[in-house]
Every structure is written in C-alpha cells, then in structure tokens.
C-alpha cells in the first residue's frame, strides 16, 4: 500500500510500517485495516515509523472518518521524531473528539517496550515471544 506496509499478527495486532507522507488513500486503508482487526471493541496497533512522516489536513480528515465505529484504539508508536509525535497526538485528539473513538497512544524507543505496553493493555499477540524485533534501523 503506497510506501507503507500493513501486517497482522493473529489474533489481535495490526502492525503499520509508516514511511514518508500519508495520503488520503493510505489513511483510508489504515482505517479499514483497523476496523477489520478490531477484537472485543479494541484495535491494537503497533506503528513503526521510519524517518519523517507528513499528513495533510485532507489525509487527517480521511483517517478520522475511517476510524468512526471503532470503539477503542490502542497505538504503540516506535521510532517517531518530535514532529511525528506531535502529528500523532493531533490525530489522536481529533479522533477522540470527532470520531468519538477512545484512543490510547504511547511512544517508545524500541519494539520490545512497545509490545510490553500493548500486552499490558490487553493485546494477546503481543505476548507471543516469537514476534520479530523490528526496532533496528528505525530513526
């Protein structure tokens, strides 16, 4: 999908590898994947950020619209720069208000820490010791 990858670890983890700009079609695809992966009212997401990302107002709107109907998102973000963190917080706040979606967001320097936090939030797949460590090479 564009310059991004979407993977699933069963039963309940969506992994987004995000690179460069998020276009409206990308945002819609992320939202559709989140809806498809929602289990028990919650979508668990591991977002792996590679480099600087950008997201226009149109893309943010598309993303928020795509999240409507998801009761709760739990997103652990790895590798985000300061600017990417601000963007993610902006989108999370807008989703809470406009899409009426619960949105728990946390930032981590490495994937094992992110998975531990997701596991503490209820993610079943995050307890699997066989998950590959994708933290190397991230900015």
Short mmCIF file of N, CA and C in Angstrom, two decimals:
data_model
loop_
_atom_site.label_atom_id
_atom_site.label_comp_id
_atom_site.label_asym_id
_atom_site.label_seq_id
_atom_site.Cartn_x
_atom_site.Cartn_y
_atom_site.Cartn_z
N UNK A 1 0.85 -1.17 0.00
CA UNK A 1 0.00 0.00 0.00
C UNK A 1 0.89 1.23 0.00
N UNK A 2 0.97 1.93 -1.08
CA UNK A 2 1.81 3.12 -1.14
C UNK A 2 3.22 2.79 -0.69
N UNK A 3 3.80 3.65 0.11
CA UNK A 3 5.13 3.39 0.66
C UNK A 3 5.06 2.77 2.03
N UNK A 4 3.89 2.29 2.43
CA UNK A 4 3.67 1.76 3.77
C UNK A 4 3.36 0.27 3.70
N UNK A 5 3.51 -0.40 4.84
CA UNK A 5 3.16 -1.82 4.95
C UNK A 5 2.16 -2.01 6.06
N UNK A 6 1.24 -2.94 5.85
CA UNK A 6 0.28 -3.34 6.87
C UNK A 6 0.43 -4.85 7.06
N UNK A 7 0.67 -5.26 8.30
CA UNK A 7 0.77 -6.68 8.64
C UNK A 7 -0.16 -6.97 9.81
N UNK A 8 -0.52 -8.23 9.95
CA UNK A 8 -1.37 -8.67 11.05
C UNK A 8 -0.67 -9.80 11.78
N UNK A 9 -0.66 -9.72 13.10
CA UNK A 9 -0.25 -10.85 13.93
C UNK A 9 -1.50 -11.32 14.65
N UNK A 10 -1.92 -12.52 14.34
CA UNK A 10 -3.14 -13.03 14.95
C UNK A 10 -2.92 -13.28 16.43
N UNK A 11 -3.91 -13.10 17.24
CA UNK A 11 -5.28 -12.83 16.84
C UNK A 11 -5.67 -11.35 16.79
N UNK A 12 -4.81 -10.44 17.29
CA UNK A 12 -5.34 -9.10 17.52
C UNK A 12 -4.38 -7.93 17.33
N UNK A 13 -3.29 -8.10 16.62
CA UNK A 13 -2.34 -7.00 16.48
C UNK A 13 -2.19 -6.58 15.02
N UNK A 14 -2.36 -5.28 14.80
CA UNK A 14 -2.15 -4.69 13.48
C UNK A 14 -0.82 -3.95 13.52
N UNK A 15 0.06 -4.24 12.57
CA UNK A 15 1.36 -3.59 12.51
C UNK A 15 1.39 -2.68 11.28
N UNK A 16 1.64 -1.41 11.53
CA UNK A 16 1.74 -0.42 10.45
C UNK A 16 3.20 0.04 10.37
N UNK A 17 3.81 -0.15 9.24
CA UNK A 17 5.15 0.40 8.99
C UNK A 17 4.91 1.63 8.12
N UNK A 18 5.17 2.79 8.70
CA UNK A 18 4.81 4.05 8.05
C UNK A 18 6.06 4.77 7.57
N UNK A 19 6.04 5.15 6.29
CA UNK A 19 7.17 5.84 5.67
C UNK A 19 6.67 7.06 4.91
N UNK A 20 7.35 8.17 5.06
CA UNK A 20 7.08 9.39 4.29
C UNK A 20 5.67 9.92 4.49
N UNK A 21 5.04 10.37 3.41
CA UNK A 21 3.74 11.02 3.52
C UNK A 21 2.59 10.02 3.53
N UNK A 22 1.61 10.33 4.37
CA UNK A 22 0.39 9.54 4.43
C UNK A 22 -0.67 10.29 3.61
N UNK A 23 -1.04 9.70 2.48
CA UNK A 23 -2.03 10.29 1.59
C UNK A 23 -3.43 9.84 2.01
N UNK A 24 -4.49 10.50 1.52
CA UNK A 24 -5.84 10.10 1.91
C UNK A 24 -6.14 8.62 1.67
N UNK A 25 -5.70 8.06 0.56
CA UNK A 25 -5.94 6.63 0.29
C UNK A 25 -5.22 5.75 1.32
N UNK A 26 -4.02 6.18 1.72
CA UNK A 26 -3.29 5.44 2.77
C UNK A 26 -4.07 5.48 4.08
N UNK A 27 -4.55 6.68 4.44
CA UNK A 27 -5.30 6.85 5.68
C UNK A 27 -6.55 5.98 5.68
N UNK A 28 -7.24 5.92 4.55
CA UNK A 28 -8.44 5.08 4.44
C UNK A 28 -8.08 3.61 4.58
N UNK A 29 -6.96 3.21 3.99
CA UNK A 29 -6.53 1.81 4.10
C UNK A 29 -6.15 1.47 5.53
N UNK A 30 -5.47 2.39 6.22
CA UNK A 30 -5.14 2.16 7.63
C UNK A 30 -6.42 1.99 8.44
N UNK A 31 -7.38 2.87 8.21
CA UNK A 31 -8.64 2.80 8.94
C UNK A 31 -9.38 1.50 8.68
N UNK A 32 -9.43 1.08 7.42
CA UNK A 32 -10.11 -0.18 7.06
C UNK A 32 -9.42 -1.37 7.73
N UNK A 33 -8.09 -1.35 7.76
CA UNK A 33 -7.35 -2.44 8.41
C UNK A 33 -7.63 -2.45 9.91
N UNK A 34 -7.71 -1.26 10.52
CA UNK A 34 -8.01 -1.18 11.95
C UNK A 34 -9.39 -1.74 12.25
N UNK A 35 -10.37 -1.40 11.43
CA UNK A 35 -11.73 -1.92 11.63
C UNK A 35 -11.74 -3.44 11.48
N UNK A 36 -11.04 -3.95 10.49
CA UNK A 36 -11.01 -5.39 10.25
C UNK A 36 -10.32 -6.13 11.39
N UNK A 37 -9.39 -5.49 12.06
CA UNK A 37 -8.61 -6.14 13.11
C UNK A 37 -9.18 -5.90 14.50
N UNK A 38 -10.24 -5.11 14.63
CA UNK A 38 -10.82 -4.82 15.94
C UNK A 38 -11.41 -6.10 16.54
N UNK A 39 -10.99 -6.41 17.77
CA UNK A 39 -11.47 -7.58 18.51
C UNK A 39 -11.97 -7.12 19.86
N UNK A 40 -13.17 -7.51 20.21
CA UNK A 40 -13.72 -7.15 21.52
C UNK A 40 -13.82 -5.65 21.73
N UNK A 41 -14.01 -4.90 20.64
CA UNK A 41 -14.16 -3.45 20.74
C UNK A 41 -12.86 -2.68 20.73
N UNK A 42 -11.72 -3.37 20.64
CA UNK A 42 -10.43 -2.69 20.68
C UNK A 42 -9.57 -3.09 19.49
N UNK A 43 -8.90 -2.10 18.91
CA UNK A 43 -7.91 -2.35 17.86
C UNK A 43 -6.54 -2.05 18.45
N UNK A 44 -5.67 -3.05 18.49
CA UNK A 44 -4.30 -2.88 18.98
C UNK A 44 -3.39 -2.64 17.78
N UNK A 45 -2.60 -1.57 17.85
CA UNK A 45 -1.77 -1.16 16.72
C UNK A 45 -0.34 -0.94 17.19
N UNK A 46 0.58 -1.48 16.42
CA UNK A 46 2.00 -1.20 16.59
C UNK A 46 2.42 -0.42 15.36
N UNK A 47 2.72 0.87 15.54
CA UNK A 47 3.12 1.73 14.42
C UNK A 47 4.63 1.90 14.45
N UNK A 48 5.28 1.46 13.39
CA UNK A 48 6.72 1.57 13.25
C UNK A 48 7.00 2.70 12.26
N UNK A 49 7.56 3.78 12.76
CA UNK A 49 7.78 4.97 11.95
C UNK A 49 9.21 4.95 11.43
N UNK A 50 9.34 5.13 10.14
CA UNK A 50 10.66 5.17 9.50
C UNK A 50 10.88 6.55 8.92
N UNK A 51 11.70 7.34 9.55
CA UNK A 51 12.00 8.69 9.08
C UNK A 51 10.89 9.66 9.42
N UNK A 52 10.93 10.80 8.76
CA UNK A 52 9.91 11.83 8.98
C UNK A 52 8.64 11.47 8.21
N UNK A 53 7.50 11.73 8.83
CA UNK A 53 6.24 11.50 8.14
C UNK A 53 5.48 12.81 8.03
N UNK A 54 4.61 12.85 7.06
CA UNK A 54 3.76 14.03 6.84
C UNK A 54 2.35 13.55 6.57
N UNK A 55 1.38 14.41 6.93
CA UNK A 55 -0.02 14.06 6.73
C UNK A 55 -0.80 15.35 6.56
N UNK A 56 -1.37 15.55 5.39
CA UNK A 56 -2.12 16.78 5.12
C UNK A 56 -3.42 16.80 5.91
N UNK A 57 -4.06 17.95 5.94
CA UNK A 57 -5.36 18.07 6.61
C UNK A 57 -6.37 17.13 5.96
N UNK A 58 -6.32 16.99 4.65
CA UNK A 58 -7.23 16.09 3.94
C UNK A 58 -7.00 14.64 4.37
N UNK A 59 -5.73 14.26 4.52
CA UNK A 59 -5.41 12.90 4.97
C UNK A 59 -5.84 12.67 6.40
N UNK A 60 -5.64 13.67 7.26
CA UNK A 60 -6.08 13.55 8.66
C UNK A 60 -7.59 13.36 8.72
N UNK A 61 -8.32 14.13 7.91
CA UNK A 61 -9.78 14.01 7.89
C UNK A 61 -10.20 12.62 7.43
N UNK A 62 -9.56 12.11 6.37
CA UNK A 62 -9.87 10.77 5.86
C UNK A 62 -9.60 9.71 6.92
N UNK A 63 -8.51 9.86 7.65
CA UNK A 63 -8.15 8.91 8.70
C UNK A 63 -9.18 8.91 9.81
N UNK A 64 -9.56 10.11 10.25
CA UNK A 64 -10.54 10.23 11.33
C UNK A 64 -11.89 9.65 10.90
N UNK A 65 -12.31 9.93 9.68
CA UNK A 65 -13.56 9.37 9.17
C UNK A 65 -13.49 7.84 9.12
N UNK A 66 -12.34 7.31 8.74
CA UNK A 66 -12.17 5.86 8.65
C UNK A 66 -12.22 5.20 10.02
N UNK A 67 -11.92 5.95 11.07
CA UNK A 67 -11.93 5.39 12.43
C UNK A 67 -13.30 5.39 13.07
N UNK A 68 -14.27 6.06 12.49
CA UNK A 68 -15.62 6.05 13.06
C UNK A 68 -16.11 4.61 13.21
N UNK A 69 -16.69 4.33 14.35
CA UNK A 69 -17.21 2.98 14.59
C UNK A 69 -16.23 2.07 15.30
N UNK A 70 -14.99 2.49 15.48
CA UNK A 70 -14.03 1.70 16.26
C UNK A 70 -14.12 2.23 17.69
N UNK A 71 -14.58 1.42 18.64
CA UNK A 71 -14.75 1.93 20.00
C UNK A 71 -13.45 2.39 20.66
N UNK A 72 -12.36 1.63 20.46
CA UNK A 72 -11.11 1.97 21.15
C UNK A 72 -9.91 1.55 20.31
N UNK A 73 -8.97 2.48 20.18
CA UNK A 73 -7.69 2.21 19.53
C UNK A 73 -6.60 2.28 20.59
N UNK A 74 -5.69 1.34 20.56
CA UNK A 74 -4.53 1.34 21.44
C UNK A 74 -3.32 1.29 20.52
N UNK A 75 -2.57 2.38 20.45
CA UNK A 75 -1.49 2.50 19.47
C UNK A 75 -0.16 2.75 20.17
N UNK A 76 0.78 1.83 19.98
CA UNK A 76 2.15 1.99 20.46
C UNK A 76 3.00 2.40 19.25
N UNK A 77 3.66 3.53 19.35
CA UNK A 77 4.42 4.09 18.24
C UNK A 77 5.91 3.97 18.55
N UNK A 78 6.66 3.42 17.60
CA UNK A 78 8.10 3.24 17.75
C UNK A 78 8.82 4.06 16.68
N UNK A 79 9.84 4.79 17.11
CA UNK A 79 10.71 5.48 16.16
C UNK A 79 10.25 6.85 15.72
N UNK A 80 9.29 7.44 16.40
CA UNK A 80 8.75 8.72 15.96
C UNK A 80 9.63 9.89 16.41
N UNK A 81 9.89 10.78 15.48
CA UNK A 81 10.59 12.03 15.79
C UNK A 81 9.65 12.94 16.57
N UNK A 82 10.16 14.05 17.03
CA UNK A 82 9.32 15.01 17.74
C UNK A 82 8.14 15.45 16.87
N UNK A 83 8.40 15.78 15.62
CA UNK A 83 7.35 16.22 14.71
C UNK A 83 6.31 15.14 14.47
N UNK A 84 6.76 13.90 14.33
CA UNK A 84 5.84 12.78 14.12
C UNK A 84 4.99 12.54 15.37
N UNK A 85 5.58 12.74 16.54
CA UNK A 85 4.82 12.59 17.80
C UNK A 85 3.72 13.64 17.89
N UNK A 86 4.06 14.87 17.54
CA UNK A 86 3.06 15.94 17.56
C UNK A 86 1.92 15.62 16.60
N UNK A 87 2.26 15.16 15.41
CA UNK A 87 1.24 14.80 14.42
C UNK A 87 0.35 13.67 14.95
N UNK A 88 0.95 12.64 15.53
CA UNK A 88 0.18 11.52 16.06
C UNK A 88 -0.75 11.98 17.19
N UNK A 89 -0.26 12.85 18.05
CA UNK A 89 -1.10 13.36 19.14
C UNK A 89 -2.25 14.20 18.60
N UNK A 90 -2.00 14.96 17.56
CA UNK A 90 -3.05 15.76 16.92
C UNK A 90 -4.15 14.86 16.37
N UNK A 91 -3.74 13.81 15.67
CA UNK A 91 -4.71 12.89 15.08
C UNK A 91 -5.48 12.15 16.18
N UNK A 92 -4.78 11.72 17.23
CA UNK A 92 -5.46 11.02 18.33
C UNK A 92 -6.49 11.91 19.01
N UNK A 93 -6.13 13.16 19.26
CA UNK A 93 -7.07 14.09 19.88
C UNK A 93 -8.28 14.32 18.99
N UNK A 94 -8.05 14.52 17.72
CA UNK A 94 -9.16 14.72 16.78
C UNK A 94 -10.05 13.48 16.71
N UNK A 95 -9.46 12.29 16.75
CA UNK A 95 -10.25 11.06 16.71
C UNK A 95 -11.13 10.94 17.95
N UNK A 96 -10.56 11.29 19.10
CA UNK A 96 -11.35 11.24 20.34
C UNK A 96 -12.56 12.15 20.25
N UNK A 97 -12.36 13.35 19.73
CA UNK A 97 -13.41 14.36 19.70
C UNK A 97 -14.37 14.14 18.52
N UNK A 98 -13.84 14.00 17.32
CA UNK A 98 -14.67 13.97 16.12
C UNK A 98 -15.24 12.59 15.80
N UNK A 99 -14.45 11.54 15.99
CA UNK A 99 -14.91 10.20 15.67
C UNK A 99 -15.46 9.49 16.91
N UNK A 100 -15.34 10.15 18.06
CA UNK A 100 -15.79 9.57 19.34
C UNK A 100 -15.19 8.18 19.56
N UNK A 101 -13.90 8.10 19.26
CA UNK A 101 -13.14 6.87 19.42
C UNK A 101 -12.21 7.01 20.61
N UNK A 102 -12.20 6.02 21.48
CA UNK A 102 -11.20 6.00 22.54
C UNK A 102 -9.85 5.78 21.87
N UNK A 103 -8.86 6.55 22.22
CA UNK A 103 -7.57 6.45 21.53
C UNK A 103 -6.45 6.57 22.56
N UNK A 104 -5.86 5.42 22.92
CA UNK A 104 -4.72 5.39 23.83
C UNK A 104 -3.47 5.38 22.96
N UNK A 105 -2.56 6.29 23.25
CA UNK A 105 -1.37 6.48 22.43
C UNK A 105 -0.14 6.58 23.33
N UNK A 106 0.90 5.83 22.98
CA UNK A 106 2.16 5.89 23.73
C UNK A 106 3.32 5.76 22.75
N UNK A 107 4.45 6.37 23.11
CA UNK A 107 5.63 6.38 22.25
C UNK A 107 6.77 5.62 22.92
N UNK A 108 7.53 4.90 22.07
CA UNK A 108 8.61 4.05 22.58
C UNK A 108 9.83 4.15 21.68
N UNK A 109 10.99 3.87 22.27
CA UNK A 109 12.24 3.88 21.52
C UNK A 109 12.50 2.55 20.84
N UNK A 110 11.87 1.47 21.33
CA UNK A 110 12.12 0.15 20.75
C UNK A 110 10.84 -0.68 20.76
N UNK A 111 10.83 -1.66 19.89
CA UNK A 111 9.65 -2.51 19.73
C UNK A 111 9.35 -3.39 20.94
N UNK A 112 10.36 -3.99 21.61
CA UNK A 112 10.03 -4.80 22.79
C UNK A 112 9.29 -4.00 23.87
N UNK A 113 9.68 -2.77 24.09
CA UNK A 113 8.98 -1.93 25.08
C UNK A 113 7.55 -1.64 24.63
N UNK A 114 7.37 -1.37 23.34
CA UNK A 114 6.04 -1.10 22.81
C UNK A 114 5.14 -2.33 22.95
N UNK A 115 5.69 -3.51 22.65
CA UNK A 115 4.91 -4.74 22.77
C UNK A 115 4.54 -5.03 24.22
N UNK A 116 5.45 -4.73 25.14
CA UNK A 116 5.15 -4.94 26.56
C UNK A 116 3.99 -4.05 26.99
N UNK A 117 3.99 -2.80 26.54
CA UNK A 117 2.90 -1.89 26.88
C UNK A 117 1.58 -2.37 26.26
N UNK A 118 1.62 -2.79 24.99
CA UNK A 118 0.41 -3.29 24.34
C UNK A 118 -0.12 -4.54 25.07
N UNK A 119 0.80 -5.40 25.48
CA UNK A 119 0.39 -6.60 26.23
C UNK A 119 -0.32 -6.19 27.52
N UNK A 120 0.21 -5.19 28.22
CA UNK A 120 -0.41 -4.70 29.45
C UNK A 120 -1.80 -4.09 29.19
N UNK A 121 -2.04 -3.63 27.95
CA UNK A 121 -3.33 -3.06 27.58
C UNK A 121 -4.33 -4.14 27.16
N UNK A 122 -3.86 -5.39 27.02
CA UNK A 122 -4.75 -6.50 26.68
C UNK A 122 -4.48 -7.18 25.35
N UNK A 123 -3.45 -6.77 24.65
CA UNK A 123 -3.12 -7.38 23.36
C UNK A 123 -2.60 -8.81 23.57
N UNK A 124 -3.28 -9.79 22.97
CA UNK A 124 -2.88 -11.18 23.11
C UNK A 124 -1.64 -11.48 22.27
N UNK A 125 -1.61 -11.03 21.02
CA UNK A 125 -0.49 -11.31 20.12
C UNK A 125 0.82 -10.74 20.66
N UNK A 126 0.75 -9.68 21.43
CA UNK A 126 1.97 -9.04 21.95
C UNK A 126 2.67 -9.88 23.00
N UNK A 127 2.01 -10.91 23.49
CA UNK A 127 2.64 -11.80 24.45
C UNK A 127 3.42 -12.91 23.78
N UNK A 128 3.31 -13.01 22.48
CA UNK A 128 3.99 -14.08 21.74
C UNK A 128 5.49 -13.79 21.67
N UNK A 129 6.31 -14.69 22.21
CA UNK A 129 7.76 -14.46 22.19
C UNK A 129 8.37 -14.58 20.81
N UNK A 130 7.63 -15.11 19.84
CA UNK A 130 8.20 -15.33 18.52
C UNK A 130 8.13 -14.10 17.62
N UNK A 131 7.52 -13.01 18.08
CA UNK A 131 7.41 -11.82 17.24
C UNK A 131 8.77 -11.24 16.92
N UNK A 132 9.05 -10.94 15.67
CA UNK A 132 10.37 -10.40 15.30
C UNK A 132 10.55 -9.00 15.84
N UNK A 133 11.80 -8.65 16.17
CA UNK A 133 12.12 -7.31 16.64
C UNK A 133 12.40 -6.45 15.42
N UNK A 134 11.52 -5.49 15.16
CA UNK A 134 11.66 -4.61 14.00
C UNK A 134 12.26 -3.27 14.39
N UNK A 135 12.84 -3.18 15.57
CA UNK A 135 13.29 -1.88 16.05
C UNK A 135 14.62 -1.44 15.43
N UNK A 136 15.39 -2.34 14.89
CA UNK A 136 16.67 -1.94 14.33
C UNK A 136 16.47 -1.17 13.04
N UNK A 137 17.25 -0.15 12.85
CA UNK A 137 17.18 0.64 11.63
C UNK A 137 16.16 1.74 11.62
N UNK A 138 15.38 1.88 12.67
CA UNK A 138 14.39 2.95 12.72
C UNK A 138 15.05 4.24 13.17
N UNK A 139 14.57 5.37 12.65
CA UNK A 139 15.11 6.67 13.05
C UNK A 139 14.49 7.11 14.34
#
